[in-house]
Short mmCIF file of C-alpha atoms in Angstrom, two decimals:
data_model
loop_
_atom_site.label_atom_id
_atom_site.label_comp_id
_atom_site.label_asym_id
_atom_site.label_seq_id
_atom_site.Cartn_x
_atom_site.Cartn_y
_atom_site.Cartn_z
CA MET O 1 149.08 114.34 94.64
CA ILE O 2 148.19 113.86 98.30
CA GLY O 3 149.56 110.93 100.26
CA ARG O 4 147.78 107.61 100.46
CA THR O 5 147.21 107.98 104.21
CA LEU O 6 145.59 111.41 103.88
CA GLY O 7 143.49 110.23 100.94
CA LEU O 8 142.19 107.22 102.86
CA TYR O 9 141.48 109.43 105.87
CA LEU O 10 139.45 111.95 103.87
CA GLY O 11 137.59 109.20 102.02
CA SER O 12 136.78 107.33 105.23
CA ARG O 13 135.55 110.51 106.96
CA PHE O 14 133.26 111.16 104.01
CA LEU O 15 131.88 107.62 103.93
CA LYS O 16 131.30 107.60 107.70
CA SER O 17 129.31 110.86 107.50
CA VAL O 18 127.27 109.53 104.58
CA ALA O 19 126.61 106.29 106.50
CA VAL O 20 125.40 108.19 109.57
CA VAL O 21 123.03 110.33 107.48
CA PHE O 22 121.81 107.32 105.52
CA PHE O 23 121.01 105.14 108.53
CA THR O 24 119.39 108.06 110.34
CA ILE O 25 117.04 108.70 107.43
CA PHE O 26 116.56 104.95 106.95
CA ALA O 27 115.47 104.61 110.59
CA LEU O 28 113.03 107.53 110.30
CA ILE O 29 111.45 106.13 107.13
CA TYR O 30 111.30 102.67 108.70
CA MET O 31 109.48 103.97 111.77
CA VAL O 32 106.91 105.84 109.66
CA THR O 33 106.36 102.78 107.45
CA PHE O 34 106.07 100.49 110.46
CA VAL O 35 103.45 102.69 112.14
CA GLU O 36 101.45 102.96 108.91
CA LEU O 37 101.49 99.19 108.36
CA LEU O 38 100.47 98.62 111.98
CA ARG O 39 97.49 100.86 111.42
CA ARG O 40 96.50 99.09 108.22
CA SER O 41 96.84 95.62 109.76
CA SER O 42 95.22 96.43 113.10
CA ASP O 43 92.09 94.40 112.28
CA ASN O 44 94.01 91.36 111.00
CA PRO O 45 94.77 88.85 113.80
CA THR O 46 97.35 87.01 111.67
CA ALA O 47 99.49 90.14 111.26
CA SER O 48 101.84 89.97 114.24
CA ALA O 49 104.11 92.86 115.21
CA ALA O 50 107.16 90.86 114.09
CA LEU O 51 105.61 90.21 110.68
CA VAL O 52 104.68 93.87 110.23
CA ALA O 53 108.19 94.91 111.31
CA TRP O 54 109.70 92.60 108.68
CA LEU O 55 107.30 93.91 106.05
CA ALA O 56 108.25 97.51 106.90
CA LEU O 57 111.93 96.58 106.57
CA LEU O 58 111.29 95.17 103.09
CA ASP O 59 109.45 98.35 102.06
CA THR O 60 112.03 100.87 103.29
CA PRO O 61 115.05 100.43 100.94
CA VAL O 62 113.16 101.37 97.78
CA VAL O 63 112.20 104.68 99.43
CA THR O 64 115.68 105.51 100.69
CA GLU O 65 117.09 104.84 97.23
CA GLN O 66 115.18 107.84 95.87
CA ILE O 67 116.84 110.25 98.32
CA LEU O 68 120.39 108.95 97.97
CA PRO O 69 121.68 112.18 96.29
CA PHE O 70 120.50 114.20 99.29
CA VAL O 71 122.11 111.67 101.63
CA VAL O 72 125.45 112.22 99.90
CA LEU O 73 124.95 115.99 99.94
CA PHE O 74 124.21 116.13 103.68
CA GLY O 75 126.93 113.60 104.48
CA ALA O 76 129.54 115.52 102.48
CA MET O 77 128.58 118.81 104.11
CA ALA O 78 128.81 117.24 107.56
CA ALA O 79 132.25 115.80 106.76
CA PHE O 80 133.61 119.06 105.35
CA ILE O 81 132.20 121.12 108.24
CA GLY O 82 133.84 118.77 110.75
CA LEU O 83 137.19 118.86 108.94
CA THR O 84 137.07 122.65 108.68
CA ARG O 85 136.11 123.26 112.30
CA LYS O 86 138.97 121.08 113.50
CA LEU O 87 141.30 123.02 111.18
CA GLU O 88 142.37 119.81 109.46
CA LEU O 89 141.69 121.22 106.02
CA VAL O 90 143.37 124.49 106.99
CA VAL O 91 146.53 122.60 107.90
CA ALA O 92 146.33 120.62 104.66
CA ARG O 93 145.99 123.83 102.66
CA ALA O 94 148.95 125.35 104.49
CA ALA O 95 150.98 122.27 103.53
CA GLY O 96 150.30 122.95 99.86
CA VAL O 97 147.32 120.63 99.29
CA SER O 98 144.88 122.21 96.82
CA VAL O 99 141.12 122.00 97.09
CA TRP O 100 141.02 119.59 94.13
CA GLN O 101 143.47 117.25 95.79
CA PHE O 102 141.55 116.85 99.04
CA LEU O 103 138.24 116.67 97.16
CA ALA O 104 139.49 113.81 95.01
CA PRO O 105 139.08 111.05 97.68
CA PRO O 106 135.47 112.02 98.60
CA ALA O 107 134.58 112.39 94.92
CA LEU O 108 136.03 108.97 94.09
CA ALA O 109 134.22 107.50 97.10
CA ALA O 110 130.96 109.05 95.81
CA LEU O 111 131.54 107.51 92.38
CA ALA O 112 132.14 104.10 93.98
CA LEU O 113 129.04 104.56 96.12
CA GLY O 114 127.03 105.33 92.99
CA VAL O 115 128.27 102.18 91.26
CA PHE O 116 127.39 100.13 94.35
CA ALA O 117 123.94 101.75 94.46
CA ILE O 118 123.01 100.87 90.89
CA ALA O 119 124.69 97.44 90.74
CA VAL O 120 123.82 96.07 94.20
CA TYR O 121 121.52 98.27 96.27
CA ASN O 122 118.98 98.97 93.52
CA PRO O 123 118.44 95.28 92.59
CA LEU O 124 118.32 94.37 96.28
CA SER O 125 115.71 97.03 97.07
CA ALA O 126 113.63 95.97 94.04
CA THR O 127 113.75 92.32 95.16
CA MET O 128 112.76 93.26 98.71
CA LYS O 129 109.92 95.39 97.36
CA ARG O 130 108.58 92.45 95.34
CA GLN O 131 108.65 90.26 98.44
CA ALA O 132 106.89 93.00 100.38
CA GLU O 133 104.16 93.20 97.74
CA ILE O 134 103.52 89.46 98.01
CA MET O 135 103.42 89.54 101.81
CA GLU O 136 101.30 92.67 101.89
CA ALA O 137 98.83 91.16 99.43
CA ARG O 138 98.41 88.11 101.65
CA VAL O 139 98.47 89.81 105.04
CA LEU O 140 96.51 92.96 104.19
CA LYS O 141 94.22 91.59 101.49
CA ASN O 142 91.02 92.28 103.43
CA LYS O 143 92.13 95.85 104.07
CA MET O 144 92.88 96.31 100.39
CA LEU O 145 89.43 95.13 99.42
CA ALA O 146 87.85 97.45 101.99
CA ASN O 147 89.77 100.39 100.57
CA ASP O 148 88.60 99.55 97.02
CA THR O 149 92.07 99.40 95.49
CA SER O 150 91.08 96.76 92.92
CA MET O 151 92.92 96.49 89.62
CA TRP O 152 91.15 95.57 86.42
CA ILE O 153 92.42 93.84 83.27
CA ARG O 154 90.40 93.43 80.08
CA GLN O 155 91.59 90.83 77.59
CA THR O 156 90.54 88.66 74.68
CA SER O 157 91.32 85.12 73.61
CA PRO O 158 90.42 82.76 70.72
CA VAL O 159 87.33 81.63 72.65
CA GLY O 160 86.03 85.01 73.80
CA GLN O 161 86.62 87.87 76.18
CA SER O 162 87.25 88.13 79.90
CA ILE O 163 87.73 90.72 82.63
CA LEU O 164 90.00 90.16 85.62
CA ARG O 165 89.78 92.00 88.91
CA ALA O 166 92.47 91.69 91.59
CA SER O 167 92.95 93.32 94.97
CA ALA O 168 96.76 93.21 94.78
CA SER O 169 99.60 92.24 92.46
CA ALA O 170 103.22 91.14 92.69
CA ASP O 171 106.10 90.03 90.48
CA SER O 172 105.59 92.96 88.10
CA GLY O 173 101.88 92.23 87.76
CA LEU O 174 102.37 88.64 86.65
CA ARG O 175 100.93 87.38 89.96
CA LEU O 176 97.53 88.55 91.17
CA PHE O 177 95.76 88.02 94.49
CA ASN O 178 92.06 87.77 95.35
CA VAL O 179 91.16 87.40 91.68
CA SER O 180 87.73 87.38 90.06
CA ALA O 181 87.51 86.47 86.38
CA PHE O 182 84.35 87.28 84.38
CA VAL O 183 84.30 85.17 81.23
CA PHE O 184 82.27 85.97 78.07
CA ASP O 185 81.95 84.26 74.69
CA LYS O 186 82.75 85.89 71.34
CA ALA O 187 79.24 87.40 71.15
CA GLY O 188 79.67 89.03 74.56
CA VAL O 189 77.34 86.64 76.41
CA PHE O 190 78.33 85.98 80.01
CA LEU O 191 79.49 82.41 80.55
CA GLU O 192 80.87 82.09 84.09
CA ARG O 193 82.72 83.71 86.95
CA ALA O 194 85.83 82.27 88.59
CA ASP O 195 87.01 83.46 92.01
CA ALA O 196 90.52 82.47 93.05
CA ASP O 197 93.01 83.16 95.82
CA GLU O 198 95.87 83.72 93.39
CA ALA O 199 96.54 83.86 89.66
CA GLU O 200 99.78 83.49 87.76
CA MET O 201 100.47 84.40 84.14
CA THR O 202 102.23 81.83 81.98
CA ASP O 203 102.61 81.51 78.22
CA GLY O 204 99.29 82.48 76.67
CA GLU O 205 97.14 81.98 79.77
CA TRP O 206 96.37 82.88 83.35
CA ARG O 207 96.41 80.04 85.87
CA LEU O 208 93.98 80.59 88.72
CA TYR O 209 94.51 78.55 91.90
CA HIS O 210 91.92 77.37 94.45
CA VAL O 211 88.98 78.46 92.36
CA VAL O 212 85.23 78.65 92.86
CA ILE O 213 83.42 78.65 89.50
CA ALA O 214 79.86 79.94 89.17
CA ALA O 215 77.78 79.89 85.96
CA PRO O 216 74.13 80.81 85.28
CA GLY O 217 71.80 77.92 86.11
CA VAL O 218 74.60 75.70 87.42
CA ALA O 219 75.62 75.00 90.99
CA PRO O 220 79.03 76.49 91.95
CA ARG O 221 81.92 74.07 91.75
CA ARG O 222 85.49 74.08 92.98
CA ALA O 223 88.71 73.45 91.09
CA ASP O 224 92.37 73.47 92.05
CA ILE O 225 93.45 75.16 88.80
CA TYR O 226 91.48 77.17 86.26
CA HIS O 227 93.05 77.95 82.87
CA LEU O 228 92.05 81.27 81.29
CA ALA O 229 93.44 82.02 77.84
CA THR O 230 94.73 85.53 77.11
CA ASN O 231 96.07 87.54 74.20
CA LEU O 232 98.25 89.67 76.48
CA ALA O 233 102.01 89.34 76.41
CA PRO O 234 104.00 89.51 79.65
CA GLY O 235 105.50 92.81 78.49
CA GLN O 236 102.06 94.38 78.22
CA VAL O 237 101.14 93.31 81.74
CA VAL O 238 104.48 94.38 83.18
CA GLN O 239 104.26 97.77 81.47
CA SER O 240 100.86 98.32 83.08
CA PHE O 241 101.92 97.34 86.61
CA VAL O 242 105.63 98.22 86.92
CA SER O 243 106.70 101.84 87.11
CA PRO O 244 110.24 102.56 85.88
CA GLU O 245 111.24 103.76 89.37
CA SER O 246 110.44 100.37 90.93
CA ALA O 247 112.27 98.24 88.34
CA SER O 248 115.66 96.69 89.01
CA PHE O 249 118.67 98.08 87.14
CA TRP O 250 119.56 94.68 85.69
CA SER O 251 115.98 94.00 84.56
CA LEU O 252 115.49 97.32 82.76
CA PRO O 253 117.04 96.21 79.42
CA ARG O 254 114.68 93.20 79.37
CA LEU O 255 111.71 95.42 80.24
CA VAL O 256 112.62 97.74 77.38
CA GLU O 257 112.79 94.81 74.96
CA ASP O 258 109.54 93.20 76.17
CA THR O 259 107.69 96.51 76.09
CA GLU O 260 108.83 97.32 72.58
CA ASP O 261 108.01 93.78 71.41
CA ALA O 262 104.49 94.37 72.70
CA GLY O 263 104.28 97.53 70.58
CA LEU O 264 104.30 99.87 73.58
CA ASP O 265 106.37 102.93 74.39
CA ALA O 266 109.47 102.07 76.44
CA VAL O 267 110.85 105.59 76.87
CA GLY O 268 110.17 105.53 80.63
CA TYR O 269 112.30 102.43 81.13
CA ARG O 270 115.04 103.79 78.84
CA LEU O 271 115.11 107.04 80.77
CA ARG O 272 115.27 105.23 84.10
CA PHE O 273 118.16 103.07 82.87
CA GLN O 274 120.16 106.08 81.69
CA SER O 275 119.38 107.97 84.91
CA LEU O 276 120.78 105.10 86.97
CA LEU O 277 123.90 105.05 84.81
CA ALA O 278 124.31 108.77 85.52
CA LEU O 279 123.86 108.34 89.28
CA PRO O 280 127.61 108.07 90.13
CA ALA O 281 128.27 111.36 88.31
CA LEU O 282 125.33 112.96 90.14
CA LEU O 283 126.70 111.85 93.52
CA ALA O 284 130.10 113.28 92.63
CA ALA O 285 128.35 116.56 91.79
CA MET O 286 126.78 116.53 95.24
CA VAL O 287 130.28 116.41 96.73
CA LEU O 288 131.31 119.50 94.74
CA ILE O 289 128.13 121.33 95.75
CA ALA O 290 128.70 120.45 99.40
CA ALA O 291 132.29 121.66 99.20
CA SER O 292 131.17 124.96 97.66
CA PHE O 293 129.09 125.74 100.75
CA SER O 294 131.19 124.12 103.50
CA LEU O 295 134.90 124.82 103.08
CA LYS O 296 135.01 128.39 104.38
CA LEU O 297 132.69 128.15 107.35
CA SER O 298 135.32 128.67 110.03
CA ARG O 299 136.75 131.73 108.31
CA MET O 300 133.58 133.45 107.14
CA GLY O 301 131.02 132.56 109.81
CA GLY O 302 127.32 132.21 109.06
CA VAL O 303 127.16 128.45 109.44
CA GLY O 304 123.38 128.35 109.24
CA MET O 305 123.15 130.39 106.06
CA GLN O 306 125.91 128.41 104.35
CA VAL O 307 124.27 125.09 105.19
CA LEU O 308 120.91 126.46 104.07
CA GLY O 309 122.51 127.53 100.81
CA GLY O 310 123.83 124.00 100.22
CA VAL O 311 120.45 122.48 100.94
CA GLY O 312 118.80 125.01 98.62
CA ALA O 313 121.27 124.20 95.84
CA GLY O 314 120.53 120.50 96.23
CA PHE O 315 116.80 121.16 96.11
CA VAL O 316 117.16 123.27 92.96
CA LEU O 317 119.14 120.46 91.36
CA TYR O 318 116.42 117.97 92.32
CA VAL O 319 113.71 120.14 90.76
CA ALA O 320 115.78 120.70 87.62
CA ARG O 321 116.45 116.96 87.36
CA LYS O 322 112.74 116.23 87.69
CA LEU O 323 111.84 118.85 85.08
CA VAL O 324 114.41 117.56 82.58
CA SER O 325 113.25 113.99 83.23
CA ASP O 326 109.65 114.97 82.46
CA LEU O 327 110.80 116.62 79.24
CA GLY O 328 112.62 113.43 78.31
CA ALA O 329 109.57 111.30 79.09
CA ALA O 330 107.47 113.60 76.90
CA GLY O 331 109.90 113.22 73.99
CA VAL O 332 111.03 116.85 74.02
CA LEU O 333 114.59 115.84 74.90
CA SER O 334 116.44 112.70 73.92
CA THR O 335 116.80 110.06 76.62
CA PRO O 336 120.59 110.42 77.12
CA VAL O 337 120.36 114.22 77.29
CA ALA O 338 117.49 114.12 79.80
CA ALA O 339 119.28 111.58 81.99
CA TRP O 340 122.83 112.92 81.92
CA SER O 341 122.43 116.69 81.62
CA PRO O 342 121.58 117.35 85.32
CA ALA O 343 124.69 115.49 86.50
CA VAL O 344 126.95 117.10 83.90
CA VAL O 345 125.66 120.63 84.51
CA ALA O 346 125.82 120.16 88.30
CA ASN O 347 129.47 119.06 88.09
CA MET O 348 130.32 122.03 85.89
CA LEU O 349 128.58 124.52 88.18
CA GLY O 350 130.16 122.98 91.28
CA ALA O 351 133.62 123.16 89.74
CA LEU O 352 133.02 126.74 88.60
CA THR O 353 131.91 127.78 92.08
CA LEU O 354 134.98 126.24 93.65
CA LEU O 355 137.24 127.95 91.12
CA ASN O 356 135.73 131.30 92.05
CA ARG O 357 135.82 130.75 95.82
CA GLU O 358 139.08 128.91 96.33
CA ASP O 359 142.59 130.06 95.55
CA GLY O 360 143.95 126.49 95.22
#
C-alpha cells in the first residue's frame, strides 16, 4: 500500500484537474445559454440582463450533468499527463509503487465524486431546472406563444370533456402557464372557454387562476379561481411532461410508482434510476481508460495521438452506453443489464489494457 501522504496528493491532483475541466466546460455552456436567452428575451422589457443571467445559471447544471463522465476522463488524463511529465509517477514506480497502487486514490475519488453527483448534484440541478422553467414561462411567455410551442392535454370528467392548451409548464407538468381550457358536455357540445394566467393540478381537478370565462351568447366574466374536473392522475401528467433524464434521483422511485399506478410503462424511469446508481462505477472506469492512454507519454512520445486515443475510447463508450440504454428502453435487455453493463465492461477493458501495458 502507498503512504497516506502520497495517496492524498494523487487524489487531490486528480480532483483539481477534474474541477478545472468541469468549471471550464460549465463556463462555456453558461455563456452559450446566456446568449441564447438574451436573444429570446430581447423583445421583453421586463427581462433584465441580471434576470437572464440568473436564468442561464439555473439552466446550466442539468446540461453539465450529462457530460460528467467526459469531465472525469479529461480531468484524469490531464492529471496523469502532468504527473508523468514531471516524472513524479516515474519516481513512484522506481520506489516500488505499482500502477494499481497509484491509481487507487484517483479511482476512489472518482467513486466518491459519482456518489456526490447522484445524491447531491443531480437533485440540485433538477431543482434549479424546475425553477428555471417557472421563470422562463413567466419571462418568455410571449416568445413561447410566438414560436407556437403550445402543449395540449385532452381529458374527461364526470360532467364532460375538456381540452387544455398551455404555452409552458413547470413542476413536472403539474403547473401550466398561459392556459386555455375548452369545455364540452358529455354529448360533445361546446360549453365555454376559460383563459387563465396559470393552472395547478390538485386532487381530481385543475385550478385555474385569474380567469376570463367566455360562453356562447353570454358576456365574458372574470373569476379568481376556476375549477375544472379531470380524470387524469398526477402520474399520467408527470409521465407526459417529465423525461427520465430531467428527473431527480430521489424522486425517481416515486415517479416509477405513480407511473405504474396510472397503468403506464415506467421502464424509462427505472432505467434512469439504475443508470444513476451505476454512475460511480462508470466514473471509475473513466479513470482506468485515462490511465491506459496517459501513463507512458513521456517514454513513448506521440502525446497528441495518445490523447486522441483516450478521447476516442471515451466516445466509443458513450455510444455503446447509449445503444445499450436504447435496447433496455425497448425491452430487449433487462433494466439492470442495460444500466450496469457499460460501466462493468469499461472497467474490465480498462483493467485489461493496463495489465497488458504496464509491468506493475
